[in-house]
PDB file of C-alpha atoms in Angstrom:
ATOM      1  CA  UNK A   1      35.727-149.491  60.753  1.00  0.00           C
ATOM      2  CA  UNK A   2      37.521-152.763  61.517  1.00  0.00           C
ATOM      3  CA  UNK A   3      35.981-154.584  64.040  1.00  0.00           C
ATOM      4  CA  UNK A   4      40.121-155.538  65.179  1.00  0.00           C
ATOM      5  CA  UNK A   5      41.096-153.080  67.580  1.00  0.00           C
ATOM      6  CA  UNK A   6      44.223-150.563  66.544  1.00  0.00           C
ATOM      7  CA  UNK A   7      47.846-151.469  68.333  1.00  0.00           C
ATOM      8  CA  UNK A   8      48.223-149.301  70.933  1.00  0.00           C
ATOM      9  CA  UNK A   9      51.428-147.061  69.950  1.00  0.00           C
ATOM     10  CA  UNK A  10      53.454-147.890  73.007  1.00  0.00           C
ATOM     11  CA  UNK A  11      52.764-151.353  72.801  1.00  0.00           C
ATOM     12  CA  UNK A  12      54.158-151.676  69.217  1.00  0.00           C
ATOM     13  CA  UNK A  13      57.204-149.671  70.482  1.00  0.00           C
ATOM     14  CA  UNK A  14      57.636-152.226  72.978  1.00  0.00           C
ATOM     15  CA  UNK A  15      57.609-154.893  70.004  1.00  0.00           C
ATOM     16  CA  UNK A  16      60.140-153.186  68.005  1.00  0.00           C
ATOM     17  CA  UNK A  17      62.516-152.587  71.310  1.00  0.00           C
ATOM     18  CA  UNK A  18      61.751-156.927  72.030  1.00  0.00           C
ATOM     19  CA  UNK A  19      63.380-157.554  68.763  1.00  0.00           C
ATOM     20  CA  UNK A  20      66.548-154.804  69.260  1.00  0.00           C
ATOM     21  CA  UNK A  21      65.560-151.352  67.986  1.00  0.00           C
ATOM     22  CA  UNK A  22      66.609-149.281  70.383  1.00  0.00           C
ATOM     23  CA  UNK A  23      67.682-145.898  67.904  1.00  0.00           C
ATOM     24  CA  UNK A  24      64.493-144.094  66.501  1.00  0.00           C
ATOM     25  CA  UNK A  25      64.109-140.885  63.988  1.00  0.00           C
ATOM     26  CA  UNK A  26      62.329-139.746  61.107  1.00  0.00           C
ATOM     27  CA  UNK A  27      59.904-137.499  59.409  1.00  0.00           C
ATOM     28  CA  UNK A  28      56.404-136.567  61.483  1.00  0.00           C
ATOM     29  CA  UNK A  29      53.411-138.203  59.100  1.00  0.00           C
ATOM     30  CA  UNK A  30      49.365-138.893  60.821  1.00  0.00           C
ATOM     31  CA  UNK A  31      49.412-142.431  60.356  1.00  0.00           C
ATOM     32  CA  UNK A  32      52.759-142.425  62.433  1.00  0.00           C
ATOM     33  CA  UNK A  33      52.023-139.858  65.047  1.00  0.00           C
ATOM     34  CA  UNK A  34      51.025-141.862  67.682  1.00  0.00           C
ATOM     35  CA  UNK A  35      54.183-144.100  67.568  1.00  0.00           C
ATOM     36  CA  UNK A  36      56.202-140.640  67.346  1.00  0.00           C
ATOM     37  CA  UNK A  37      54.498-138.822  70.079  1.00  0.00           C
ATOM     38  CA  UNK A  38      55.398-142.086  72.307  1.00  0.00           C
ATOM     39  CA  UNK A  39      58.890-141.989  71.702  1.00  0.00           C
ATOM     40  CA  UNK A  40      59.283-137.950  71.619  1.00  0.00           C
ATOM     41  CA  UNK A  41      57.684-138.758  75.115  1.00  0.00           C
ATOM     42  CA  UNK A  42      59.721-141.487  75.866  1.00  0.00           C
ATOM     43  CA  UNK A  43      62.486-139.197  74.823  1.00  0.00           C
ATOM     44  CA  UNK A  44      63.902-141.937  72.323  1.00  0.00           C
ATOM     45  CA  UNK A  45      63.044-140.368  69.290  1.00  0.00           C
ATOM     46  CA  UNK A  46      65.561-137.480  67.584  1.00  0.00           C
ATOM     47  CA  UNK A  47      63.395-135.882  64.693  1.00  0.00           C
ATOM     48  CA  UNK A  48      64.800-135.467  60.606  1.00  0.00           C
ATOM     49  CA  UNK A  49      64.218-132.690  58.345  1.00  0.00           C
ATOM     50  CA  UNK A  50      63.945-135.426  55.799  1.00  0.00           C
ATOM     51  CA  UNK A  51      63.922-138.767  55.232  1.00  0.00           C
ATOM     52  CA  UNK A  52      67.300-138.751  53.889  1.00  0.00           C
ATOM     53  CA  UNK A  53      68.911-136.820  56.621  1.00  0.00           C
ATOM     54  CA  UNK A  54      66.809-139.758  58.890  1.00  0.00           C
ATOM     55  CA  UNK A  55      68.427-142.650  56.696  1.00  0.00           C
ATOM     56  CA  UNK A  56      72.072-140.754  57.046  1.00  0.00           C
ATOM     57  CA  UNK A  57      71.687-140.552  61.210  1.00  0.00           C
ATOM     58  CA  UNK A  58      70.513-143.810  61.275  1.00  0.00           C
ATOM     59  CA  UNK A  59      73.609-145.336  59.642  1.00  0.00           C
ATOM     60  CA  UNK A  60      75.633-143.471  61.509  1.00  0.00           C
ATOM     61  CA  UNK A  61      73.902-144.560  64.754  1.00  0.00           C
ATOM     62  CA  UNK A  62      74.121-148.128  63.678  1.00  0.00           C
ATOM     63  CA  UNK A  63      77.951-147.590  62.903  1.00  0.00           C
ATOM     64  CA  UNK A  64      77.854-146.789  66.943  1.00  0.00           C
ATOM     65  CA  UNK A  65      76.357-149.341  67.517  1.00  0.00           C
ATOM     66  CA  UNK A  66      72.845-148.898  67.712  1.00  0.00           C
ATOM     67  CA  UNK A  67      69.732-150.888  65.990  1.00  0.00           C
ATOM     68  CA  UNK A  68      67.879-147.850  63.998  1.00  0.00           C
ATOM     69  CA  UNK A  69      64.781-147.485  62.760  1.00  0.00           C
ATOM     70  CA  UNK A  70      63.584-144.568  60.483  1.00  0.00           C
ATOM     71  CA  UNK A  71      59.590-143.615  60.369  1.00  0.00           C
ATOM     72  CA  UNK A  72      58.536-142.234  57.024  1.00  0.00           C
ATOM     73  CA  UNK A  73      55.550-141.844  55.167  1.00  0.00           C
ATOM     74  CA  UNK A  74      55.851-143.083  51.589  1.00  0.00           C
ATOM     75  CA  UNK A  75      56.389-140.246  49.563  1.00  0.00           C
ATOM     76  CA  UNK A  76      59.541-139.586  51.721  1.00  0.00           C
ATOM     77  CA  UNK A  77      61.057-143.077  50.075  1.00  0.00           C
ATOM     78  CA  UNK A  78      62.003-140.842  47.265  1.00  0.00           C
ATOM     79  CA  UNK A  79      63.567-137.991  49.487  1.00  0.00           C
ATOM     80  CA  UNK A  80      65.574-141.066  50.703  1.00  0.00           C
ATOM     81  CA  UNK A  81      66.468-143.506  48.080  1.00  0.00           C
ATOM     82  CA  UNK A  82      69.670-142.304  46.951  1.00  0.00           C
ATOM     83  CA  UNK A  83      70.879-142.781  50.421  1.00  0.00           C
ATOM     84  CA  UNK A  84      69.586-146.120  50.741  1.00  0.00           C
ATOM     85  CA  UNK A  85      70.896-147.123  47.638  1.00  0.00           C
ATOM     86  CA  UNK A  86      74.821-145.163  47.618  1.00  0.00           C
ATOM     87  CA  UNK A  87      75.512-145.236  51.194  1.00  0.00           C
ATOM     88  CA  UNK A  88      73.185-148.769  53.101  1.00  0.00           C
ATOM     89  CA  UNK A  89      72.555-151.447  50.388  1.00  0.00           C
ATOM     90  CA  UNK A  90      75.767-150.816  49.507  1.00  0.00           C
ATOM     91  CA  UNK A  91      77.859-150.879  52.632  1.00  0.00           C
ATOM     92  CA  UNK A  92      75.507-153.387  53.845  1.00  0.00           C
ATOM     93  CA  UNK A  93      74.235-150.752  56.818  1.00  0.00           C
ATOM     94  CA  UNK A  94      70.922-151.776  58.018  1.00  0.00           C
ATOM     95  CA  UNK A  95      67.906-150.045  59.483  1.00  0.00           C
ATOM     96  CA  UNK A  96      64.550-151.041  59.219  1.00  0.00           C
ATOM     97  CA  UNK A  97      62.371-148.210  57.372  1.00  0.00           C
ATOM     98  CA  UNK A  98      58.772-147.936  59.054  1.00  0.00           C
ATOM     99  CA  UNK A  99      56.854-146.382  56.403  1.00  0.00           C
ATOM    100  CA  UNK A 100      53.345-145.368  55.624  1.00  0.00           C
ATOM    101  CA  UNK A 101      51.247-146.221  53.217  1.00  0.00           C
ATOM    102  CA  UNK A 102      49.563-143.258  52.402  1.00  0.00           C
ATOM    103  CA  UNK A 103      47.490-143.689  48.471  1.00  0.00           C
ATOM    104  CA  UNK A 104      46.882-147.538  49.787  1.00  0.00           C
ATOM    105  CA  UNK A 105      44.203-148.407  47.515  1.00  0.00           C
ATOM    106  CA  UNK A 106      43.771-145.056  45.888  1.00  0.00           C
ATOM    107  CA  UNK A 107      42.390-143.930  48.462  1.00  0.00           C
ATOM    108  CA  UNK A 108      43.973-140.944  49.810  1.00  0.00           C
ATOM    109  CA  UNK A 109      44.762-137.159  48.878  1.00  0.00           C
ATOM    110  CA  UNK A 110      45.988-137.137  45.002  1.00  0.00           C
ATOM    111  CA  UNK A 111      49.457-136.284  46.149  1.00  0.00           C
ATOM    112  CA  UNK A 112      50.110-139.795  47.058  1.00  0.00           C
ATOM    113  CA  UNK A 113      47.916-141.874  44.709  1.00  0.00           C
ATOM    114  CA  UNK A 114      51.314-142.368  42.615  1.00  0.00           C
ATOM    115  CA  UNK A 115      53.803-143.620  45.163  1.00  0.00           C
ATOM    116  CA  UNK A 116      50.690-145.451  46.897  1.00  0.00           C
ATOM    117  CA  UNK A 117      50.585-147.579  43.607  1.00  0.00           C
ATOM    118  CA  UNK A 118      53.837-148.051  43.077  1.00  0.00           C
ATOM    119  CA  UNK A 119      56.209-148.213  46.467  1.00  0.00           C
ATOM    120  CA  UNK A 120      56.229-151.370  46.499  1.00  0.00           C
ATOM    121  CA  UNK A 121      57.346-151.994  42.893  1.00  0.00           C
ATOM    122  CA  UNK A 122      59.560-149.544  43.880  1.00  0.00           C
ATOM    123  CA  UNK A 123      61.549-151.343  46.891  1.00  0.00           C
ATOM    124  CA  UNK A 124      61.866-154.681  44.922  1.00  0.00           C
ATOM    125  CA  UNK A 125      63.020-152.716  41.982  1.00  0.00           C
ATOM    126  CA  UNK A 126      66.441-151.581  44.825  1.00  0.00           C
ATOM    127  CA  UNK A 127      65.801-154.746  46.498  1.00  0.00           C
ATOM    128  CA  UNK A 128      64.474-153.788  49.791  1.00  0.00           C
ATOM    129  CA  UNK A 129      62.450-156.327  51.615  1.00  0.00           C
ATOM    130  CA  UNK A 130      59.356-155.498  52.930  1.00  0.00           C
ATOM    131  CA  UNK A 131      56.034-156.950  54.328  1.00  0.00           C
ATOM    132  CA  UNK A 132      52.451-154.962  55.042  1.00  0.00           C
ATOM    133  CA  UNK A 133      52.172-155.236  58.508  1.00  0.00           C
ATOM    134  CA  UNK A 134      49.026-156.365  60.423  1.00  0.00           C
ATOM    135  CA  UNK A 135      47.004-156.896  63.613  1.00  0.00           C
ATOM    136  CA  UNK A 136      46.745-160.613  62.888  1.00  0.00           C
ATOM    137  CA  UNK A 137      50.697-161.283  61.746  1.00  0.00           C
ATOM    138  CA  UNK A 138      52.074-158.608  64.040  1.00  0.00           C
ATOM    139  CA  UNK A 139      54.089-161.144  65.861  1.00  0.00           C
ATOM    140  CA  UNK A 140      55.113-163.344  62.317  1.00  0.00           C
ATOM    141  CA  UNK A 141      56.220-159.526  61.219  1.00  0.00           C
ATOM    142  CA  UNK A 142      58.506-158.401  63.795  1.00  0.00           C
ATOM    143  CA  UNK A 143      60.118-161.749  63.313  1.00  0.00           C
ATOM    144  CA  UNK A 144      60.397-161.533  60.014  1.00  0.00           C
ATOM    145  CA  UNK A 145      61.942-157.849  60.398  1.00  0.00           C
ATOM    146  CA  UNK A 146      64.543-158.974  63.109  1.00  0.00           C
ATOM    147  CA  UNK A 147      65.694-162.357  61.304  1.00  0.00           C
ATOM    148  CA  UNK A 148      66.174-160.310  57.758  1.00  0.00           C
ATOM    149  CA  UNK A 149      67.604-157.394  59.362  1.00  0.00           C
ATOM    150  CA  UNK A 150      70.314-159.687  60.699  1.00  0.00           C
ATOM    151  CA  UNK A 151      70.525-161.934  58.166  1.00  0.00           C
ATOM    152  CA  UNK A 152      70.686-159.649  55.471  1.00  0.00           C
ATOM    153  CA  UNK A 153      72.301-156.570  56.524  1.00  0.00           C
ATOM    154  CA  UNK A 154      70.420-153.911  54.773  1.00  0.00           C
ATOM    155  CA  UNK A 155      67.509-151.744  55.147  1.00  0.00           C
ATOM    156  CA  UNK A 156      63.680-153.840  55.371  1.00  0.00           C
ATOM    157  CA  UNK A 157      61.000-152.282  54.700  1.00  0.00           C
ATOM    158  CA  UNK A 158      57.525-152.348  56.966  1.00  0.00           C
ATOM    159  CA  UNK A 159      54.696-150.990  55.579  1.00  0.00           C
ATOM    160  CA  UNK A 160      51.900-149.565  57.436  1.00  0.00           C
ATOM    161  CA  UNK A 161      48.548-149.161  56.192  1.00  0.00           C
ATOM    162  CA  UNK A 162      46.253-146.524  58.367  1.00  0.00           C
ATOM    163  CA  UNK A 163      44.523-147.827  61.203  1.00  0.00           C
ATOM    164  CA  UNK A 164      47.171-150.862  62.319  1.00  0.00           C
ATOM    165  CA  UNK A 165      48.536-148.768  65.014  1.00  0.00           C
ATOM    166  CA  UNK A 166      46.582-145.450  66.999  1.00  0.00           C
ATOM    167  CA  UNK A 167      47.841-142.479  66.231  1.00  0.00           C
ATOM    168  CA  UNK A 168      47.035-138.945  67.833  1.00  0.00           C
ATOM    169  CA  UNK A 169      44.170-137.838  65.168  1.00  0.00           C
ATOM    170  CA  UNK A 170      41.091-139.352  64.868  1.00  0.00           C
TER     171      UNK A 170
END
């Protein structure tokens, strides 16, 4: 165990609504339950049946005006690349993607040793910026997010390794 302690869900919530995000949905994953079960309780938080649906409400809520963000793990990049790439890169419609990095390492469930290895690879290759978040950068990385969100007008990418942020399981 790290001897840095986790973010505390609602505190990195806070960060993200600092910078602007104030639209929030996705797919439930572990590493992301905490920050889920903060908004659900918040009530800012409208749940996907998949990451692409999550993508698709989250341009539209940016069309309304809104700053989205969509919570994945990273085997739903897949469910929601075609999206990404037809409909936001495209159409220059931006949301930031939080993602989890389940297989970081190889070290995981076999199910997600392959997009573990590769996701990164994988948003260069459609030319999605990203950065790992951490404890120690957390403030460089929500900068980073809001001035290439803006800048840029597309989806960014941060990636989140387990044990950044609490979540709800041990």
């Amino acid at each position: 165990m790290s001897s840095i302690t986790m973010l505390e869900a609602d505190d990195f919530v806070k960060g993200l609504q600092d910078i602007g995000f104030d639209f929030f949905t996705g797919v439930p994953d572990t590493i992301l339950g905490g920050i889920i079960a903060h908004l659900t309780e918040e009530q800012l938080y409208t749940p996907a049946v998949r990451e692409d649906e999550a993508v698709a409400m989250a341009a539209g809520a940016y069309l309304g005006g809104k700053i989205p963000v969509v919570l994945m793990q990273n085997s739903g990049l897949g469910n929601a690349l075609n999206v990404l790439a037809s409909l936001n890169l495209i159409y220059q419609i931006p949301c930031l993607l939080l993602v989890s990095w389940r297989g970081f390492e190889g070290k995981d469930a076999p199910e997600h040793l392959v997009m573990g290895e590769t996701m990164t690879t994988l948003l260069d290759t459609v030319r999605i910026p990203h950065r790992t978040l951490s404890q120690k950068t957390i403030v460089d990385d929500l900068k980073w997010t809001a001035t290439t969100f803006m800048e840029k007008r597309i989806p960014v990418a941060l990636l989140l390794k387990k044990g950044i942020v609490k979540t709800i399981q041990p």
